[in-house]
Coordinates of C-alpha atoms in Angstrom, one line a residue:
Chain A
M1 CA -23.0 -23.8 -24.9
G2 CA -24.2 -20.9 -27.0
T3 CA -27.5 -20.5 -28.8
P4 CA -28.4 -23.1 -31.5
S5 CA -27.7 -20.6 -34.3
L6 CA -24.2 -19.9 -33.1
E7 CA -23.6 -23.6 -32.7
T8 CA -24.4 -24.3 -36.4
K9 CA -22.2 -21.5 -37.5
R10 CA -19.3 -22.8 -35.6
V11 CA -19.8 -26.3 -37.0
T12 CA -19.9 -25.1 -40.6
N13 CA -16.7 -23.2 -40.1
V14 CA -14.7 -26.1 -38.6
P15 CA -13.3 -27.9 -41.6
Q16 CA -11.3 -25.1 -43.2
Q17 CA -10.4 -23.3 -39.8
T18 CA -9.4 -26.2 -37.4
M19 CA -5.7 -26.2 -38.2
T20 CA -5.0 -22.5 -38.3
H21 CA -7.2 -22.1 -35.3
R22 CA -5.3 -24.6 -33.3
V23 CA -2.0 -23.2 -34.2
K24 CA -3.2 -19.7 -33.5
K25 CA -4.5 -20.8 -30.1
L26 CA -1.2 -22.6 -29.3
I27 CA 0.8 -19.5 -30.3
K28 CA -1.4 -17.3 -28.1
T29 CA -1.0 -19.6 -25.1
V30 CA 2.8 -19.8 -25.6
L31 CA 2.9 -15.9 -25.8
N32 CA 0.8 -15.6 -22.7
Y33 CA 3.1 -17.8 -20.7
M34 CA 6.1 -16.0 -21.9
L35 CA 4.6 -12.7 -20.8
L36 CA 3.7 -14.1 -17.4
F37 CA 7.2 -15.5 -17.1
I38 CA 8.8 -12.1 -17.9
V39 CA 6.5 -10.3 -15.3
T40 CA 7.3 -12.9 -12.7
V41 CA 11.0 -12.4 -13.2
I42 CA 10.5 -8.6 -12.8
M43 CA 8.3 -9.1 -9.6
V44 CA 10.3 -11.7 -7.7
G45 CA 13.8 -11.2 -9.4
P46 CA 15.0 -8.7 -6.9
F47 CA 14.1 -11.0 -4.1
L48 CA 15.7 -14.1 -5.8
W49 CA 18.8 -12.1 -6.3
L50 CA 18.9 -11.2 -2.6
L51 CA 18.3 -14.9 -1.8
S52 CA 21.2 -15.9 -4.1
T53 CA 23.5 -13.4 -2.2
A54 CA 22.4 -14.8 1.1
L55 CA 23.3 -18.3 0.0
K56 CA 26.8 -17.4 -1.1
S57 CA 29.7 -18.6 1.0
G58 CA 32.4 -16.4 2.6
H59 CA 35.1 -17.2 0.0
E60 CA 32.9 -16.2 -3.0
N61 CA 33.2 -12.6 -4.2
I62 CA 29.7 -11.3 -4.2
F63 CA 30.8 -8.1 -6.0
Q64 CA 32.3 -9.9 -9.0
Y65 CA 31.4 -8.9 -12.5
P66 CA 29.6 -10.4 -14.3
P67 CA 27.5 -11.2 -11.4
S68 CA 26.8 -14.9 -10.7
F69 CA 23.3 -15.9 -10.1
I70 CA 23.9 -19.4 -8.8
P71 CA 26.0 -19.6 -5.7
E72 CA 29.2 -21.7 -6.3
S73 CA 28.9 -23.6 -3.1
P74 CA 25.6 -22.7 -1.5
T75 CA 25.7 -22.3 2.3
L76 CA 23.1 -21.6 5.0
A77 CA 25.8 -20.2 7.3
N78 CA 24.7 -16.6 6.7
F79 CA 21.3 -17.2 8.2
P80 CA 22.5 -18.1 11.7
A81 CA 25.0 -15.3 11.5
A82 CA 22.3 -12.8 10.7
L83 CA 20.1 -14.1 13.5
E84 CA 23.0 -13.5 15.8
A85 CA 23.6 -10.0 14.4
F86 CA 20.1 -8.8 15.0
P87 CA 17.6 -10.1 17.6
F88 CA 15.2 -11.4 15.0
W89 CA 13.0 -13.3 17.5
K90 CA 12.6 -10.2 19.8
Y91 CA 11.6 -8.1 16.7
L92 CA 9.3 -10.7 15.4
F93 CA 7.6 -10.9 18.8
N94 CA 7.2 -7.1 18.9
S95 CA 5.8 -7.1 15.3
I96 CA 3.3 -9.9 16.3
V97 CA 2.1 -8.0 19.5
V98 CA 1.6 -4.8 17.6
A99 CA -0.2 -6.5 14.7
V100 CA -2.4 -8.7 16.9
F101 CA -3.6 -5.7 19.0
T102 CA -4.0 -3.4 16.0
V103 CA -6.0 -6.0 14.2
G104 CA -8.1 -6.9 17.3
L105 CA -8.9 -3.3 18.2
N106 CA -9.8 -2.4 14.7
L107 CA -12.2 -5.4 14.4
L108 CA -13.9 -4.4 17.7
F109 CA -14.0 -0.6 17.4
C110 CA -14.8 -0.5 13.7
S111 CA -17.7 -2.9 13.9
L112 CA -19.0 -1.3 17.1
A113 CA -19.0 2.1 15.4
A114 CA -20.4 0.7 12.1
Y115 CA -23.4 -0.9 13.8
P116 CA -25.4 2.2 14.7
L117 CA -24.3 3.9 11.5
A118 CA -25.8 1.0 9.4
R119 CA -28.9 0.1 11.5
M120 CA -30.1 2.8 13.7
S121 CA -31.5 6.3 13.2
F122 CA -30.3 9.1 15.5
R123 CA -29.5 12.7 15.5
G124 CA -26.3 13.7 13.8
K125 CA -25.8 10.3 12.1
N126 CA -24.9 11.6 8.6
L127 CA -22.7 14.3 10.1
I128 CA -20.8 11.7 12.2
F129 CA -20.4 9.4 9.2
L130 CA -19.2 12.2 7.0
L131 CA -16.7 13.3 9.6
I132 CA -15.4 9.7 9.9
L133 CA -15.1 9.4 6.0
S134 CA -13.3 12.7 5.9
T135 CA -10.4 11.4 7.9
M136 CA -9.4 9.2 5.0
M137 CA -8.3 12.3 3.1
I138 CA -6.0 13.5 5.8
P139 CA -2.4 12.3 5.3
F140 CA -0.7 10.8 8.3
Q141 CA 2.3 12.8 7.3
L142 CA 0.5 15.9 8.3
L143 CA -0.5 14.4 11.6
M144 CA 2.8 12.8 12.6
I145 CA 4.2 15.8 14.4
P146 CA 1.2 16.5 16.7
I147 CA 0.6 12.8 17.2
Y148 CA 4.2 12.5 18.3
I149 CA 3.9 15.4 20.7
F150 CA 0.6 14.0 22.0
A151 CA 2.1 10.5 22.4
L152 CA 5.0 12.0 24.4
D153 CA 2.5 13.8 26.6
L154 CA 0.8 10.5 27.3
G155 CA 4.0 8.7 28.0
L156 CA 3.7 6.4 25.0
K157 CA 7.2 6.7 23.6
N158 CA 8.8 3.2 23.3
T159 CA 5.6 1.4 24.3
Y160 CA 3.4 -1.1 22.6
A161 CA 0.4 1.2 23.2
G162 CA 2.2 4.1 21.4
L163 CA 2.7 1.8 18.4
I164 CA -0.9 0.5 18.4
L165 CA -3.3 3.3 19.5
P166 CA -2.9 5.7 16.6
H167 CA -3.9 2.9 14.3
A168 CA -6.6 1.3 16.5
T169 CA -9.5 2.5 14.4
T170 CA -9.6 3.4 10.7
A171 CA -12.3 5.1 8.8
F172 CA -11.8 2.5 6.1
G173 CA -12.7 -0.2 8.7
I174 CA -15.8 1.6 9.9
F175 CA -16.8 2.1 6.2
L176 CA -16.2 -1.6 5.3
M177 CA -18.1 -2.9 8.3
R178 CA -21.0 -0.5 7.7
Q179 CA -21.3 -1.8 4.2
A180 CA -21.4 -5.4 5.6
F181 CA -24.1 -4.6 8.2
I182 CA -26.3 -2.7 5.7
T183 CA -26.7 -5.8 3.5
L184 CA -28.1 -7.9 6.3
P185 CA -32.0 -8.1 6.5
Y186 CA -33.5 -5.9 9.1
E187 CA -36.0 -8.5 10.3
L188 CA -33.1 -10.1 12.2
D189 CA -32.9 -7.1 14.6
E190 CA -36.7 -6.9 14.9
S191 CA -37.2 -10.5 15.9
A192 CA -34.3 -10.5 18.2
R193 CA -35.7 -7.4 19.9
M194 CA -39.0 -9.2 20.3
D195 CA -37.2 -11.9 22.1
G196 CA -35.8 -9.3 24.4
A197 CA -32.3 -9.0 23.2
S198 CA -30.4 -5.8 23.9
S199 CA -28.7 -3.8 21.1
F200 CA -25.4 -5.0 22.2
Q201 CA -26.6 -8.7 22.2
I202 CA -28.0 -8.2 18.7
W203 CA -24.7 -6.8 17.5
W204 CA -22.5 -9.4 19.1
R205 CA -24.7 -12.6 18.9
I206 CA -26.6 -12.1 15.6
L207 CA -24.9 -9.6 13.3
M208 CA -21.2 -10.2 14.0
P209 CA -21.3 -13.9 13.0
L210 CA -23.0 -12.9 9.8
V211 CA -20.2 -10.5 8.7
K212 CA -17.3 -12.8 9.1
P213 CA -16.1 -12.4 5.5
S214 CA -15.8 -8.6 6.0
L215 CA -14.1 -9.2 9.3
V216 CA -11.5 -11.3 7.6
T217 CA -11.0 -8.6 5.0
L218 CA -10.5 -6.0 7.6
A219 CA -8.2 -8.2 9.6
I220 CA -5.9 -8.8 6.6
F221 CA -5.9 -5.2 5.5
T222 CA -5.0 -4.0 9.0
F223 CA -2.4 -6.7 9.4
V224 CA -0.5 -5.8 6.2
M225 CA -0.7 -2.1 7.2
S226 CA 0.6 -2.8 10.7
W227 CA 3.2 -5.3 9.7
G228 CA 4.9 -3.2 7.1
D229 CA 4.5 0.1 8.9
F230 CA 7.8 2.0 9.0
L231 CA 7.4 5.7 9.5
W232 CA 5.4 5.7 12.7
P233 CA 7.6 3.2 14.6
L234 CA 10.6 5.1 13.3
I235 CA 9.2 8.2 15.0
I236 CA 7.9 6.8 18.2
L237 CA 10.7 4.3 19.0
D238 CA 14.2 5.1 20.0
D239 CA 14.8 2.0 22.2
S240 CA 15.9 -0.8 20.0
D241 CA 14.4 -3.4 22.3
M242 CA 11.0 -2.2 21.0
Y243 CA 11.8 -2.3 17.3
T244 CA 9.4 -4.1 15.0
L245 CA 10.9 -6.2 12.2
P246 CA 11.2 -3.4 9.5
L247 CA 12.9 -1.2 12.0
G248 CA 15.2 -4.0 13.2
L249 CA 16.2 -4.8 9.7
N250 CA 16.8 -1.2 8.8
A251 CA 19.1 -0.9 11.8
L252 CA 20.9 -4.1 10.7
T253 CA 21.7 -2.5 7.3
G254 CA 23.1 0.5 9.2
L255 CA 25.3 -1.6 11.4
F256 CA 26.6 -3.9 8.7
S257 CA 26.6 -1.7 5.7
S258 CA 29.5 -3.5 4.1
N259 CA 28.5 -7.1 4.9
W260 CA 25.9 -7.7 2.1
R261 CA 25.7 -11.4 2.9
L262 CA 24.4 -10.7 6.3
I263 CA 22.0 -8.0 5.2
A264 CA 20.7 -10.3 2.4
A265 CA 20.3 -13.2 4.8
G266 CA 18.5 -10.9 7.4
S267 CA 16.2 -9.6 4.7
V268 CA 15.3 -13.1 3.6
I269 CA 14.6 -14.2 7.1
S270 CA 12.4 -11.2 7.8
M271 CA 10.4 -11.9 4.7
I272 CA 9.5 -15.4 5.8
P273 CA 6.7 -14.6 8.3
I274 CA 4.7 -12.5 5.8
I275 CA 5.3 -14.9 2.9
I276 CA 3.9 -17.8 5.1
V277 CA 0.8 -15.7 6.1
F278 CA 0.4 -14.7 2.5
A279 CA 0.8 -18.2 1.1
I280 CA -2.0 -19.5 3.5
L281 CA -4.3 -16.6 3.0
Q282 CA -3.5 -15.3 -0.4
R283 CA -7.0 -15.7 -1.7
Y284 CA -8.3 -13.3 1.1
F285 CA -5.4 -10.9 0.5
I286 CA -6.4 -10.4 -3.1
E287 CA -10.2 -10.3 -2.3
G288 CA -9.4 -7.8 0.5
A289 CA -7.6 -5.4 -1.8
T290 CA -10.5 -5.2 -4.1
K291 CA -13.1 -4.7 -1.3
G292 CA -10.8 -2.0 0.1
A293 CA -10.6 -0.2 -3.2
V294 CA -13.8 -0.7 -4.9
K295 CA -15.9 0.2 -1.9
G296 CA -13.5 2.5 -0.1
Chain B
M1 CA -39.7 -1.7 22.7
K2 CA -38.3 1.5 24.2
R3 CA -34.7 2.0 23.5
N4 CA -32.2 4.2 25.3
P5 CA -31.6 7.2 23.0
L6 CA -28.0 7.1 24.0
T7 CA -27.4 3.5 22.7
P8 CA -26.2 4.5 19.2
Y9 CA -23.7 7.0 20.6
L10 CA -22.3 4.4 23.1
F11 CA -21.4 2.2 20.2
L12 CA -19.6 5.0 18.5
V13 CA -17.6 6.1 21.5
P14 CA -14.4 3.9 21.3
G15 CA -13.9 4.4 17.5
C16 CA -14.7 8.0 17.6
M17 CA -12.4 8.6 20.6
I18 CA -9.4 7.1 18.7
L19 CA -10.2 9.1 15.5
G20 CA -10.7 12.2 17.6
A21 CA -7.5 11.8 19.6
F22 CA -5.3 10.7 16.7
I23 CA -6.8 12.4 13.7
F24 CA -9.1 15.4 14.4
Y25 CA -7.2 16.8 17.4
P26 CA -3.8 16.4 15.7
M27 CA -5.2 17.9 12.5
L28 CA -6.1 21.1 14.4
Q29 CA -2.9 21.0 16.4
A30 CA -0.9 20.7 13.1
I31 CA -2.6 23.8 11.7
W32 CA -2.0 25.6 15.0
L33 CA 1.7 24.6 15.2
S34 CA 2.2 25.8 11.7
F35 CA 1.7 29.3 13.0
T36 CA 4.2 28.8 15.9
D37 CA 7.9 28.4 16.4
Y38 CA 7.5 25.2 18.4
N39 CA 10.8 23.3 18.7
M40 CA 10.1 20.9 21.7
V41 CA 12.6 22.8 23.8
T42 CA 11.3 26.3 24.4
E43 CA 7.7 27.4 24.9
E44 CA 5.9 27.9 21.6
Q45 CA 5.4 31.4 20.4
F46 CA 2.7 32.5 17.9
V47 CA 4.6 33.7 14.8
G48 CA 1.8 34.2 12.3
L49 CA 2.7 33.4 8.7
E50 CA 6.4 33.5 9.3
N51 CA 6.9 29.8 8.8
Y52 CA 5.1 29.9 5.5
G53 CA 7.2 33.0 4.5
T54 CA 10.4 31.1 5.3
L55 CA 9.1 28.0 3.5
F56 CA 8.5 29.8 0.3
Q57 CA 11.9 31.5 0.4
D58 CA 13.7 28.2 1.0
D59 CA 15.3 26.9 -2.1
L60 CA 15.4 23.4 -0.7
F61 CA 11.6 23.5 -0.2
W62 CA 11.0 24.4 -3.8
K63 CA 13.4 21.7 -4.9
V64 CA 11.7 19.0 -2.9
L65 CA 8.3 20.3 -4.0
V66 CA 9.3 20.1 -7.7
Q67 CA 10.7 16.7 -7.1
T68 CA 7.5 15.5 -5.4
L69 CA 5.6 16.7 -8.5
I70 CA 8.0 15.0 -10.8
Y71 CA 7.4 11.9 -8.7
L72 CA 3.7 12.3 -9.1
V73 CA 3.8 13.0 -12.8
G74 CA 6.0 9.9 -13.5
V75 CA 4.5 7.4 -11.1
V76 CA 0.8 8.0 -11.4
P77 CA 0.4 7.4 -15.2
A78 CA 2.5 4.2 -14.9
L79 CA 0.5 3.0 -12.0
V80 CA -2.8 3.7 -13.8
I81 CA -1.9 2.2 -17.2
L82 CA 0.5 -0.7 -16.6
P83 CA -1.7 -2.7 -14.2
I84 CA -4.5 -2.7 -16.7
F85 CA -2.4 -4.8 -19.0
L86 CA -1.3 -7.0 -16.2
A87 CA -4.9 -7.5 -15.1
I88 CA -5.9 -8.4 -18.7
L89 CA -3.0 -10.8 -18.8
V90 CA -4.0 -12.6 -15.6
N91 CA -7.8 -12.5 -16.3
Q92 CA -7.4 -15.3 -18.8
K93 CA -8.3 -18.9 -18.3
L94 CA -4.9 -20.4 -18.2
K95 CA -3.4 -23.2 -16.1
G96 CA -1.8 -21.9 -13.0
I97 CA -3.0 -18.4 -13.4
G98 CA -3.8 -18.1 -9.7
F99 CA -0.2 -18.7 -9.0
F100 CA 0.9 -15.9 -11.2
R101 CA -1.7 -13.5 -9.7
S102 CA -0.2 -14.3 -6.2
V103 CA 3.4 -13.9 -7.3
F104 CA 2.7 -10.5 -8.9
Y105 CA 1.2 -9.5 -5.5
I106 CA 4.3 -10.5 -3.5
P107 CA 5.9 -7.0 -3.7
V108 CA 2.7 -5.5 -2.3
V109 CA 2.9 -7.5 1.0
T110 CA 6.7 -7.2 1.4
S111 CA 7.8 -4.5 3.8
W112 CA 9.5 -1.4 2.2
V113 CA 12.7 -2.2 4.1
V114 CA 13.2 -5.6 2.4
A115 CA 12.0 -4.3 -0.9
G116 CA 14.4 -1.3 -0.7
I117 CA 17.3 -3.5 0.3
A118 CA 16.6 -5.9 -2.6
W119 CA 16.5 -3.0 -5.1
E120 CA 19.7 -1.4 -3.7
W121 CA 21.4 -4.7 -4.5
V122 CA 19.8 -4.7 -8.0
Y123 CA 20.9 -1.1 -8.7
A124 CA 24.5 -1.7 -7.4
N125 CA 27.3 -0.6 -9.7
N126 CA 28.3 -4.3 -10.3
G127 CA 24.7 -5.3 -9.9
I128 CA 22.4 -7.2 -12.0
L129 CA 20.6 -4.2 -13.7
N130 CA 23.9 -2.8 -15.1
Y131 CA 24.9 -6.3 -16.1
L132 CA 21.7 -6.8 -18.1
L133 CA 21.9 -3.5 -19.8
D134 CA 25.5 -4.2 -20.6
I135 CA 24.9 -7.6 -22.3
F136 CA 22.1 -6.1 -24.3
G137 CA 24.5 -3.4 -25.4
I138 CA 22.4 -0.6 -24.0
I139 CA 25.1 0.9 -21.8
N140 CA 28.9 0.5 -21.9
A141 CA 29.7 1.9 -18.5
P142 CA 27.8 1.0 -15.3
I143 CA 25.3 3.6 -14.2
H144 CA 25.4 4.7 -10.6
W145 CA 21.7 4.4 -10.3
L146 CA 21.1 5.5 -6.6
T147 CA 24.2 7.6 -6.2
S148 CA 24.1 9.9 -9.2
T149 CA 22.0 13.1 -9.0
N150 CA 20.7 12.4 -12.6
T151 CA 19.2 9.0 -11.8
A152 CA 18.5 8.7 -8.1
L153 CA 14.9 10.1 -8.2
F154 CA 14.0 8.1 -11.2
A155 CA 15.5 4.9 -9.9
V156 CA 13.4 5.1 -6.8
M157 CA 10.3 6.0 -8.8
A158 CA 10.7 2.8 -10.7
V159 CA 10.7 0.8 -7.4
T160 CA 7.5 2.6 -6.3
V161 CA 5.8 1.6 -9.6
W162 CA 7.1 -2.0 -9.2
K163 CA 5.8 -2.3 -5.7
G164 CA 2.4 -0.9 -6.6
L165 CA 1.7 -2.9 -9.8
G166 CA 0.2 -5.9 -8.1
Y167 CA -2.1 -3.9 -5.8
Y168 CA -3.6 -1.9 -8.7
M169 CA -3.7 -5.0 -10.9
V170 CA -6.0 -6.6 -8.4
I171 CA -8.3 -3.6 -8.4
Y172 CA -8.5 -3.7 -12.1
L173 CA -9.0 -7.5 -12.1
A174 CA -12.2 -7.0 -10.0
G175 CA -13.3 -4.3 -12.5
L176 CA -12.6 -6.7 -15.5
Q177 CA -14.5 -9.5 -13.9
S178 CA -17.6 -7.3 -13.7
I179 CA -17.6 -6.7 -17.4
P180 CA -20.3 -9.0 -19.0
S181 CA -18.6 -11.5 -21.4
E182 CA -21.4 -10.9 -23.9
L183 CA -19.9 -7.7 -24.9
Y184 CA -16.6 -9.4 -25.9
E185 CA -18.6 -12.1 -27.8
A186 CA -20.5 -9.3 -29.6
A187 CA -17.1 -7.6 -30.5
D188 CA -15.8 -11.0 -31.7
I189 CA -18.8 -11.4 -34.0
D190 CA -18.2 -7.9 -35.4
G191 CA -14.6 -9.0 -36.1
A192 CA -12.9 -6.7 -33.6
N193 CA -9.2 -7.3 -33.0
L194 CA -7.6 -7.5 -29.6
W195 CA -6.6 -3.7 -29.5
Q196 CA -10.1 -2.7 -30.6
K197 CA -11.6 -4.9 -27.9
I198 CA -9.3 -3.3 -25.2
S199 CA -9.9 0.3 -26.4
K200 CA -13.6 0.1 -27.2
V201 CA -14.9 -2.4 -24.5
T202 CA -12.4 -2.8 -21.7
I203 CA -11.1 0.7 -21.1
P204 CA -14.5 2.5 -21.2
L205 CA -16.1 -0.1 -18.9
L206 CA -13.1 0.1 -16.6
M207 CA -13.4 3.8 -16.0
P208 CA -14.6 3.6 -12.5
S209 CA -11.6 1.5 -11.5
I210 CA -9.3 3.8 -13.4
M211 CA -10.7 6.7 -11.4
I212 CA -10.1 4.9 -8.1
V213 CA -6.6 4.0 -9.1
S214 CA -5.6 7.4 -10.2
V215 CA -6.9 9.0 -7.1
M216 CA -5.3 6.4 -4.8
S217 CA -1.9 6.5 -6.6
S218 CA -1.7 10.3 -6.7
I219 CA -2.4 10.5 -3.0
A220 CA 0.2 7.8 -2.4
A221 CA 2.8 9.5 -4.6
M222 CA 2.4 12.8 -2.6
K223 CA 3.2 10.9 0.6
V224 CA 6.2 8.9 -0.7
F225 CA 8.6 8.4 2.1
E226 CA 9.9 4.9 2.9
E227 CA 11.5 4.0 -0.4
I228 CA 13.4 7.2 -0.5
Y229 CA 14.4 7.1 3.2
I230 CA 15.7 3.5 2.8
M231 CA 17.3 3.6 -0.6
T232 CA 18.9 7.0 -0.9
G233 CA 18.1 9.0 2.2
G234 CA 17.0 11.8 -0.1
G235 CA 20.5 12.1 -1.7
P236 CA 22.8 12.6 -3.4
L237 CA 22.7 16.3 -2.8
N238 CA 19.0 16.2 -2.1
S239 CA 18.3 15.1 -5.7
S240 CA 15.8 12.4 -4.6
K241 CA 14.4 14.3 -1.6
T242 CA 10.6 14.7 -1.6
L243 CA 8.2 16.7 0.6
V244 CA 7.5 14.1 3.3
L245 CA 11.2 13.3 3.8
Y246 CA 11.8 17.1 4.1
I247 CA 9.1 17.4 6.7
Y248 CA 10.5 14.3 8.6
E249 CA 14.0 15.8 8.7
E250 CA 12.8 19.3 9.7
A251 CA 10.6 17.9 12.4
F252 CA 12.5 15.0 13.9
Q253 CA 16.1 15.7 13.1
K254 CA 16.2 19.5 13.4
L255 CA 13.1 19.8 15.8
N256 CA 11.7 22.6 13.8
M257 CA 8.2 21.4 14.6
G258 CA 6.4 24.6 13.8
Y259 CA 8.2 25.0 10.5
A260 CA 7.7 21.3 9.5
S261 CA 4.0 21.6 10.3
A262 CA 3.7 24.4 7.8
A263 CA 5.3 22.2 5.2
G264 CA 2.7 19.5 6.2
V265 CA -0.2 21.9 5.7
V266 CA 1.1 22.6 2.2
L267 CA 1.4 18.9 1.6
F268 CA -2.2 18.5 2.7
I269 CA -3.5 21.2 0.5
I270 CA -1.7 19.8 -2.6
T271 CA -3.0 16.3 -1.9
L272 CA -6.6 17.7 -1.7
I273 CA -6.1 19.6 -4.9
F274 CA -4.9 16.5 -6.7
A275 CA -7.7 14.4 -5.4
V276 CA -10.3 16.9 -6.5
I277 CA -8.8 17.4 -9.9
N278 CA -8.6 13.6 -10.5
I279 CA -12.2 13.1 -9.5
R280 CA -13.3 16.0 -11.7
I281 CA -11.4 14.8 -14.8
M282 CA -12.3 11.3 -14.5
G283 CA -15.9 12.1 -13.6
K284 CA -16.2 14.1 -16.9
K285 CA -14.6 11.4 -19.0
E286 CA -16.9 8.8 -17.5
S287 CA -20.0 10.8 -18.3
S288 CA -18.8 11.6 -21.8
I289 CA -18.3 8.0 -22.5
Q290 CA -21.8 7.1 -21.2
G291 CA -23.4 10.1 -22.8

């Protein structure tokens, strides 16, 4: 409720304005929903079109003009066919292994590094922090050649380690965790130290449980990065047994370039895991993006 | 309460080792390689600035550089401006607004391969886009979106914008939600219309977010790779090839590692220049608005 003076003003205006006001408000609401609907069509339309193709049966001409949006006799037959055409479960497993380790190592290494940067004073602290932040400006595309050569030297070609290690720590993650640690009261460290806790114990037992929201943000951010990554796996993998989902799907389109039903079905299947994760965690996804941008 | 003076460094070791091994060392290595003729087969030779000389004489390099800049000039304004309106749209108190926010974010979480395939299908000659333009009478013959030298680059640019909208929308949404509602109420009392409220209240107060989005989207535009690799492969006739695809091909298909590294260094320098320009311009605008 507003201030009393605003209240009286509103009341005196009501008699002559109610009707036009209501109509205006209704029109505004309808317009808003129309706009929301149009944007929705633009955003998910391409995926729905793909889904429609995946549901079309073999006797239906998918290249007909005008295109038909609703399959004549919808069938699920393309999905098992796609699962046979590319080893979806193997690629899914690879994607999960890579994502779990990338996320886990980032949570661990980033919060380890962030702790002294946020809560200790030591020589070279500012320089180290500045160097870490500067890595955000260096495009991976400049580094991909030497990293590839380096990974070959280490024998990391076609290995999970090769996929995971280059992304195992990010400057963004260190920055995010440092922000989280800075906001906690310093008395926590002091009293724990009085009780004889070591720095490691303070970090693990006291501080880490208090920064869970930031850990969730970092986990989601890293997960999306790892799950969708295409360029690095493309470079470091040539053994198709090691392919992650994006690479597997890309290979499928190469193999069956003319069979659009199969490609569409494969695409829809490979979208399912991320859509499920997103549906469960969408609130955190959207929060994570803002934390990442506004503070990073 | 004596502490081991090494403790802080021990905490930093794992993270810094990764960053050192996979960013700082490769960074120096990339610069070194750009002065060599390394090709993965024979021992590398120091060749001085030869790679850079060859690069600047290569017509294809100039072509992809220009196309990368076209990408930047086309995509960045779209990604700075359009998401503001989306954010305003989803910042209202309407039933089911959370659902729409999530839906607009779906392209962001989808992998580039799926997104690319979906759009290839939309852009097909008998595809849905040509059909829609046809029934609205905009075209009378199908456009070969991804296979014509006139349109391929722009068709891929549109997909880059589409996939980025939701991400930048959310950044703006956070910015919008930090604007005190009293300012809009005051504008209402002064009889401001919607456009005046947007241009006089929303945009100025959104300046920090606008700066972040313009820096992020220009850095992203310089690095564009996946959508092009998947949808056009840089074709037809290199008409949609950009710098990173050029580097990828030189390095991993032709094994000209030294030469490709030189192109990578050029990419790095341009990226830095754009980031600095962005920060400068936006910083000025922001202070002039406040001042």
